[in-house]
Amino acid sequence: MRFTLKICLCTVLIVAILFAVAGQILIAQSFDAALSYRVQAAQAEYSAMASSMEAELYGLRLYYNSVSPAMFSEVLARAAVTQSHETPCAIYDTDGRLIASSGGNYDDTLSFSELNPRRFVYRLIKDGDQTLLDTAGAITIGNANYYLCVRYDASDLLTMRSDQISAITLLHCITVAVSILCMLIISFIASRSMRSLMRYAKRIGKGNYNERAKVSSLDEIGDLAVSFNNMANAIEQKVSALEGYAKQQKDFVANFSHELKTPMTSIIGYADMLRSAQMEEEDAFTAANFIFSEGKRLEALSLKLMDLVVLDKDEFTLMRGYSRKVLGHVTAVVVPMLEKAQLELVCSFEQQLIMYEKDLVLTLVTNLIDNARKASSAGGHIYLTGKKQQNRYRISVRDEGIGIPAEELARITEAFFMVDKSRARAQHGAGLGLAIGNRIAKLHGSELHFESEVGKGTLVWFDVPLAGDERQRKGGSEA
C-alpha cells in the first residue's frame, strides 16, 4: 500500500471512530435530557392530578363513609379529562391490586416492584407501535395509601432520537468523505518531497551518481533529503574511487602483459636463432647477451611484483633505531654502484631516534638513490639528507639529473609508469620501483613527495615517525 494512502486511511479511520463515538455520546445525552424534561413535566402533572383526586376521594369517603371501585373509576375519568389531553391512568390499593383504570391496558397487579409511598418512579414501555412513559406514585386518602399510575405517550422521544441518529449518520458520512478528500490532498502534497527523493534514488540506481535531491523543506523530510545527498556524495566518491582502481588494475594488467611480451619475444627469437642456425662466435655472444639482458629484466620484474604482493599484507612492526646507523647502512650499499657510474654521494644526517622497518626503509632509500643515478650524468652529485621536521624525521634524495615534466609528476608512483621508457628498459627497469616505494612510505604514515624541474634535477622525500612520538609508535626493539 502506498505511503500516501496509508496516511489517508489511518487519519480517516481515527476521525471516523472519534466522530462515531462523539455522535453516540451526543445522541445519548440529548435523549437523556429530553426524557428528563418529559419526566419532570409528567411529575408536575402527576402531582396536580394526585392532589385533585386526593381531595375529591377524601370528600366522598367522608360523605359515604367508604369509597367503592365505581367511585374510583368516576374520579379517575374526571381526573384524566382535566389534563391537556386524555391520559390513561389507574389506581391500585395498598397491596398492589388494581381498583380502577381509565384507558390503557393495566395489569391486575402493580408491576412497579421498586415503588413505595415515598418514591415517584417511571419507565418506558412498548405498546404496539407506541412508546409509553409509565409513571407511578403514592396518594393518601384518610389513613390508607393508594398508588396512582399515569401513562404518557413518549413516541416523539424515540422519533427524535431516530431523527438524530439519521442526521448524525449523514453528517458522519459527509465528514468521512470530506476527510478522505482533504487527507488525500494533504498527504499528496506532504509526500511530494518523498516522491522527488524516490525519483532521484532511481536515477542514482541507474548510474547517474551526480544526481542530487532538492531540499525544499526544513522538516524531517528535508533532513532526509540532506542525508540522502550526503549518502549520494559518499557513493559517488566510492564509485569514482572504484572506477579509478579498476582502471589502474586494467592498466596494470595491460602494462604487465606488455612488459612480459617484449622480453619474452626477444628471448624466444634469439634462443631460436642459437638453436636452429650455426652462428659466428661474435653473433652468438650478442644473441646470448640479449637473452641474458632480457632475462635479468624479467627477474627484476618478478622480484618487484613479489614486493608488491608482500606489501599488500601491511603486516609490519616498526622498531626503534638511530637515523645515522640506518642511512649509513644505505650509504655502504649504494657507494660502489655510484662510483661505477662516476657519481658522488653527498650525505647530511641529523642524529635522531626513529621508528622504522629496517628492510623496507633500506629498500626504499636504495631505490630512490638508484633512480637518481639513472637520471644523472657522470660527474654529477646525489644528495642524501636526513633531518627532524616537526614531529617526524624527513629523509630526502636529490639529484642534478634530467628532471621530470610537471604533467607526469601526478602519475609517477603508478605501477609500470616510466618517464623515459627506453632509458628505463635499457637499465632493466620495470616501472614498479616508485609504486613499491610509495607503499613503503605509507606503511610509515607518509608518502613520496616529488619536486622536479626539467634539466635541473629532482627532489624526493618522505617521513618516518620519531621514537619519542607515542602516537606513532607501534612497538618493537631498538636496532
XYZ file of C-alpha atoms in Angstrom:
479
model
C 0.000 0.000 0.000
C 1.267 3.461 -0.881
C 2.507 5.685 1.944
C 0.081 8.456 0.930
C -2.860 6.053 1.093
C -1.691 4.722 4.464
C -1.621 8.218 5.942
C -5.064 8.958 4.482
C -6.706 5.738 5.699
C -5.180 5.931 9.192
C -6.243 9.546 9.654
C -9.756 8.971 8.278
C -10.160 5.848 10.432
C -9.280 7.849 13.551
C -11.664 10.659 12.536
C -14.464 8.159 11.784
C -14.092 6.359 15.125
C -13.916 9.584 17.130
C -16.894 11.073 15.258
C -18.940 7.889 15.771
C -18.184 7.790 19.497
C -18.869 11.524 19.851
C -22.142 11.149 17.906
C -23.317 8.308 20.112
C -22.484 10.266 23.253
C -24.267 13.359 21.903
C -27.405 11.392 20.946
C -27.461 9.620 24.318
C -27.089 12.894 26.214
C -29.751 14.569 24.076
C -32.193 11.686 24.632
C -31.484 11.632 28.378
C -32.075 15.391 28.564
C -35.388 15.130 26.641
C -36.500 12.181 28.765
C -35.615 14.046 31.973
C -37.596 17.074 30.814
C -40.570 14.834 29.941
C -40.376 13.080 33.333
C -40.328 16.428 35.158
C -43.386 17.548 33.186
C -45.113 14.239 33.910
C -44.254 14.537 37.572
C -45.793 18.032 37.717
C -48.979 16.822 36.009
C -48.997 13.791 38.263
C -48.781 16.000 41.379
C -51.713 18.140 40.223
C -53.794 15.101 39.360
C -52.929 13.357 42.634
C -53.870 16.429 44.706
C -57.198 16.769 42.900
C -58.029 13.074 43.327
C -56.992 13.046 46.977
C -59.351 15.942 47.773
C -62.261 14.502 45.839
C -61.863 10.951 47.188
C -61.452 12.290 50.701
C -64.755 14.150 50.380
C -66.540 11.058 49.052
C -65.196 8.996 51.907
C -66.474 11.495 54.456
C -69.885 11.620 52.820
C -70.372 7.905 52.144
C -68.046 6.529 54.851
C -66.435 4.367 52.135
C -65.287 4.575 48.512
C -66.371 1.951 46.011
C -64.470 0.916 42.845
C -67.112 2.712 40.791
C -66.320 5.921 42.632
C -62.641 5.436 41.958
C -63.392 4.934 38.253
C -65.526 8.064 38.113
C -62.868 10.139 39.847
C -60.152 8.734 37.544
C -62.232 9.570 34.473
C -62.749 13.178 35.590
C -59.057 13.495 36.510
C -57.978 12.174 33.141
C -60.234 14.649 31.297
C -58.815 17.598 33.252
C -55.387 17.020 31.620
C -54.437 18.778 28.391
C -55.195 15.530 26.658
C -56.912 12.409 27.838
C -54.359 10.423 29.722
C -54.731 6.732 30.690
C -54.440 6.237 34.424
C -55.110 3.597 37.095
C -55.254 3.298 40.852
C -54.058 0.383 42.996
C -54.660 -0.387 46.635
C -52.012 -0.787 49.314
C -51.421 -4.421 48.340
C -50.912 -3.508 44.706
C -54.229 -4.825 43.354
C -55.968 -2.902 40.565
C -59.002 -0.936 41.835
C -59.946 1.084 38.766
C -58.445 2.284 35.473
C -59.234 4.840 32.802
C -57.937 3.590 29.443
C -54.718 1.734 28.925
C -54.034 -1.966 29.361
C -53.094 -2.043 33.024
C -52.164 -5.252 34.785
C -54.290 -6.537 37.641
C -51.331 -6.215 39.979
C -48.896 -3.356 40.277
C -45.773 -4.140 38.211
C -43.540 -1.455 39.799
C -41.659 -3.572 42.289
C -39.484 -0.668 43.442
C -42.457 1.612 44.206
C -43.014 2.748 47.817
C -45.005 5.598 49.442
C -42.018 7.934 49.290
C -40.962 7.447 45.703
C -42.079 8.572 42.252
C -40.987 6.094 39.594
C -41.155 5.894 35.819
C -40.225 3.626 32.918
C -40.508 3.383 29.131
C -42.612 0.552 27.741
C -43.679 -0.561 24.280
C -47.351 -0.855 23.418
C -47.580 -1.959 19.824
C -46.079 0.835 17.716
C -46.232 3.259 20.619
C -43.629 4.048 23.235
C -45.185 4.993 26.552
C -43.823 6.773 29.611
C -45.336 4.829 32.515
C -45.248 6.724 35.835
C -46.435 5.839 39.338
C -46.601 7.411 42.805
C -48.421 7.153 46.147
C -51.511 9.069 47.286
C -53.046 9.098 50.764
C -56.773 9.031 51.413
C -57.599 9.109 55.111
C -55.152 6.726 56.697
C -54.876 4.461 53.652
C -52.150 4.538 50.929
C -53.030 4.049 47.276
C -50.868 4.052 44.155
C -51.715 6.184 41.141
C -50.314 5.195 37.744
C -50.337 7.572 34.750
C -49.227 6.838 31.204
C -47.961 9.427 28.697
C -47.202 8.998 25.023
C -43.399 9.184 24.585
C -43.186 8.088 20.916
C -41.889 11.515 19.958
C -38.791 10.913 22.103
C -37.816 7.846 20.086
C -38.736 9.619 16.863
C -36.462 12.478 17.856
C -33.645 10.043 18.657
C -34.149 8.244 15.363
C -34.013 11.561 13.511
C -30.853 12.492 15.395
C -29.257 9.151 14.525
C -30.113 9.689 10.846
C -28.730 13.225 10.920
C -25.552 12.147 12.731
C -25.096 9.232 10.300
C -25.450 11.538 7.311
C -23.087 14.058 8.870
C -20.708 11.214 9.681
C -20.653 10.053 6.057
C -20.114 13.603 4.807
C -17.330 14.156 7.353
C -15.577 10.919 6.381
C -15.867 11.730 2.668
C -14.513 15.251 3.165
C -11.755 13.903 5.438
C -10.725 11.373 2.797
C -10.572 14.057 0.132
C -8.686 16.515 2.348
C -6.242 13.914 3.621
C -5.548 12.659 0.088
C -4.695 16.212 -0.952
C -2.667 16.931 2.201
C -0.772 13.627 2.117
C -0.126 14.033 -1.615
C 1.362 17.477 -1.023
C 3.251 16.354 2.095
C 4.768 13.341 0.323
C 5.821 15.347 -2.736
C 9.367 15.626 -1.386
C 9.463 11.879 -0.756
C 8.345 11.141 -4.312
C 11.003 13.505 -5.595
C 13.557 11.754 -3.395
C 12.442 8.395 -4.790
C 12.916 9.642 -8.371
C 16.440 10.773 -7.568
C 17.137 7.426 -5.908
C 16.010 5.604 -9.076
C 18.256 7.810 -11.214
C 21.218 7.139 -8.954
C 20.353 3.443 -9.066
C 20.612 3.612 -12.872
C 24.133 5.025 -12.646
C 23.575 8.812 -12.591
C 25.690 9.312 -9.484
C 25.826 13.095 -9.862
C 22.082 13.462 -9.227
C 21.113 15.273 -6.018
C 17.735 15.760 -4.340
C 16.378 19.267 -3.869
C 15.897 20.268 -0.231
C 12.608 22.181 -0.216
C 11.568 21.969 3.444
C 13.045 22.203 6.931
C 11.143 19.259 8.402
C 12.149 15.612 8.776
C 11.737 15.027 5.026
C 14.147 17.902 4.390
C 16.605 16.292 6.817
C 16.127 13.017 4.944
C 16.925 14.767 1.647
C 20.113 16.225 3.157
C 21.134 12.787 4.456
C 20.302 11.296 1.070
C 22.530 13.845 -0.680
C 25.351 13.094 1.757
C 24.918 9.407 1.039
C 24.908 10.110 -2.718
C 28.136 12.110 -2.344
C 29.744 9.231 -0.488
C 28.515 6.747 -3.108
C 29.799 8.924 -5.952
C 33.202 9.216 -4.281
C 33.345 5.476 -3.664
C 32.269 4.695 -7.231
C 34.830 7.136 -8.598
C 37.489 5.553 -6.411
C 36.447 2.069 -7.543
C 36.439 3.165 -11.172
C 39.900 4.651 -10.727
C 41.062 1.483 -9.011
C 39.550 -0.664 -11.755
C 41.279 1.479 -14.373
C 44.564 1.136 -12.506
C 44.074 -2.607 -12.327
C 43.289 -2.732 -16.029
C 46.305 -0.605 -16.864
C 48.400 -2.747 -14.530
C 47.382 -5.940 -16.324
C 47.899 -4.353 -19.748
C 51.310 -2.951 -18.824
C 52.339 -6.163 -17.140
C 51.362 -8.142 -20.220
C 53.319 -5.721 -22.398
C 56.367 -5.849 -20.137
C 56.322 -9.650 -20.301
C 55.687 -9.843 -24.025
C 58.633 -7.710 -25.153
C 61.474 -9.556 -23.353
C 59.874 -12.951 -23.953
C 59.702 -12.246 -27.694
C 63.380 -11.262 -27.728
C 64.405 -14.282 -25.642
C 62.430 -16.730 -27.808
C 63.730 -15.130 -31.016
C 67.416 -15.169 -30.053
C 67.109 -18.620 -28.494
C 65.610 -19.929 -31.701
C 68.489 -18.398 -33.681
C 71.031 -20.080 -31.403
C 69.179 -23.376 -31.636
C 68.439 -23.524 -35.344
C 71.389 -21.814 -37.028
C 75.183 -22.061 -36.975
C 76.301 -18.595 -35.913
C 79.659 -16.968 -35.630
C 81.060 -16.597 -32.163
C 80.520 -12.823 -32.035
C 76.888 -13.073 -33.228
C 76.226 -15.917 -30.831
C 77.653 -13.846 -27.970
C 75.442 -10.891 -28.983
C 72.354 -13.141 -29.046
C 73.259 -14.689 -25.704
C 73.849 -11.212 -24.276
C 70.361 -10.130 -25.381
C 68.898 -13.252 -23.785
C 70.816 -12.547 -20.551
C 69.786 -8.872 -20.535
C 66.099 -9.595 -21.085
C 66.219 -12.426 -18.562
C 67.629 -10.027 -15.959
C 64.778 -7.628 -16.709
C 62.243 -10.428 -16.235
C 63.972 -11.361 -12.980
C 63.769 -7.750 -11.764
C 60.114 -7.586 -12.793
C 59.206 -10.770 -10.901
C 61.022 -9.566 -7.769
C 59.225 -6.213 -7.893
C 55.862 -7.924 -8.294
C 56.683 -10.113 -5.296
C 57.422 -6.975 -3.285
C 54.035 -5.545 -4.259
C 52.271 -8.721 -3.130
C 54.157 -8.730 0.182
C 53.475 -5.035 0.823
C 49.726 -5.556 0.336
C 49.663 -7.540 3.582
C 50.509 -4.482 5.704
C 51.767 -6.782 8.496
C 54.926 -4.963 9.579
C 56.185 -3.910 13.010
C 58.236 -0.736 13.345
C 61.355 -0.828 15.504
C 63.482 1.897 17.099
C 66.854 2.818 15.668
C 69.238 5.719 15.196
C 68.921 7.542 11.897
C 72.680 7.726 11.169
C 73.002 3.968 11.550
C 70.091 3.343 9.163
C 71.228 5.810 6.494
C 74.871 4.812 6.965
C 73.875 1.266 6.021
C 72.230 2.631 2.857
C 75.412 4.581 2.038
C 77.547 1.470 2.298
C 75.214 -0.339 -0.123
C 74.988 2.333 -2.839
C 78.503 3.854 -2.905
C 80.037 1.107 -5.101
C 77.181 1.473 -7.575
C 77.580 5.252 -7.699
C 81.364 5.097 -8.072
C 80.918 2.828 -11.078
C 78.562 5.457 -12.567
C 81.102 8.209 -11.701
C 78.665 9.926 -9.298
C 79.351 11.339 -5.834
C 77.020 10.828 -2.887
C 76.786 13.813 -0.525
C 75.309 12.888 2.890
C 73.922 15.041 5.708
C 72.326 13.150 8.614
C 70.846 14.613 11.804
C 71.010 12.035 14.579
C 67.517 11.093 15.853
C 65.898 8.011 17.345
C 63.302 6.933 14.770
C 60.702 4.208 14.225
C 61.138 2.225 11.025
C 61.034 -1.176 9.353
C 64.665 -1.888 8.581
C 64.467 -3.829 5.316
C 61.696 -1.688 3.840
C 63.421 1.643 4.552
C 66.692 0.254 3.171
C 64.868 -0.873 0.010
C 63.093 2.462 -0.404
C 66.123 4.734 0.053
C 68.285 2.484 -2.122
C 65.616 2.569 -4.820
C 65.410 6.369 -4.695
C 69.177 6.709 -4.976
C 69.213 4.201 -7.852
C 66.548 6.254 -9.668
C 68.666 9.357 -9.098
C 71.657 7.502 -10.578
C 69.690 6.561 -13.676
C 68.608 10.182 -14.190
C 72.113 11.646 -13.638
C 75.140 12.019 -15.863
C 78.730 11.085 -14.987
C 80.413 13.644 -12.749
C 77.204 14.713 -11.018
C 76.176 14.676 -7.359
C 73.391 12.938 -5.449
C 72.390 14.342 -2.056
C 71.047 12.126 0.746
C 69.668 14.128 3.698
C 68.009 13.233 6.995
C 66.688 15.783 9.495
C 63.967 16.335 12.063
C 60.898 18.061 10.627
C 58.322 19.000 13.300
C 57.353 15.663 14.946
C 58.717 13.493 12.107
C 62.088 12.601 10.600
C 62.398 13.528 6.908
C 64.602 11.546 4.525
C 65.235 13.140 1.126
C 67.160 12.290 -2.047
C 68.071 14.999 -4.563
C 69.829 14.675 -7.906
C 71.048 17.023 -10.636
C 69.702 14.928 -13.469
C 67.230 15.319 -16.300
C 64.164 16.071 -14.123
C 60.526 15.064 -14.554
C 57.935 17.040 -16.570
C 55.257 18.625 -14.390
C 52.414 16.843 -16.220
C 53.906 13.443 -15.349
C 54.561 14.033 -11.636
C 50.993 13.045 -10.678
C 51.452 9.583 -12.231
C 54.998 8.946 -11.117
C 54.004 6.398 -8.423
C 51.678 4.382 -10.690
C 52.736 0.814 -11.351
C 54.607 0.402 -14.692
C 54.678 4.141 -15.332
C 58.039 5.272 -16.735
C 59.041 8.811 -17.634
C 61.637 7.621 -20.149
C 60.655 4.092 -21.184
C 63.636 3.411 -23.464
C 66.135 4.566 -20.834
C 64.406 2.566 -18.075
C 64.265 -0.631 -20.088
C 67.901 -0.276 -21.089
C 68.730 -0.397 -17.357
C 66.363 -3.320 -16.642
C 63.656 -1.060 -15.199
C 60.059 -2.206 -14.881
C 58.307 0.956 -13.673
C 57.437 -0.583 -10.293
C 60.100 0.935 -8.042
C 58.266 4.128 -7.067
C 54.925 2.298 -6.740
C 56.549 -0.026 -4.222
C 58.372 2.873 -2.567
C 55.134 4.826 -2.084
C 53.588 1.835 -0.346
C 56.603 1.551 1.952
C 56.261 5.251 2.789
C 52.556 4.764 3.577
C 53.427 1.949 5.969
C 55.409 4.593 7.878
C 52.498 7.075 7.905
C 53.753 9.137 4.955
C 54.001 9.067 1.169
C 56.522 10.018 -1.509
C 56.660 13.733 -2.367
C 58.290 14.996 -5.558
C 59.696 18.376 -6.565
C 61.252 18.460 -10.006
C 62.312 20.784 -12.794
C 63.284 19.535 -16.227
C 67.053 19.849 -16.783
C 67.808 20.760 -13.153
C 67.021 17.629 -11.180
C 64.504 16.078 -8.808
C 63.919 16.080 -5.054
C 62.103 13.118 -3.454
C 61.290 12.931 0.281
C 59.238 11.022 2.825
C 58.842 10.969 6.635
C 59.169 8.321 9.320
C 57.949 8.674 12.922
C 60.215 9.708 15.762
C 60.582 7.130 18.535
C 59.552 9.735 21.123
C 56.166 10.350 19.436
C 53.938 7.882 21.285
C 51.109 8.418 18.824
C 53.228 6.915 16.017
C 54.829 4.081 17.992
C 53.853 0.506 17.142
C 56.340 -1.182 19.424
C 59.493 -3.110 18.505
C 63.067 -3.314 19.740
C 65.973 -0.973 19.271
C 68.164 -1.640 16.242
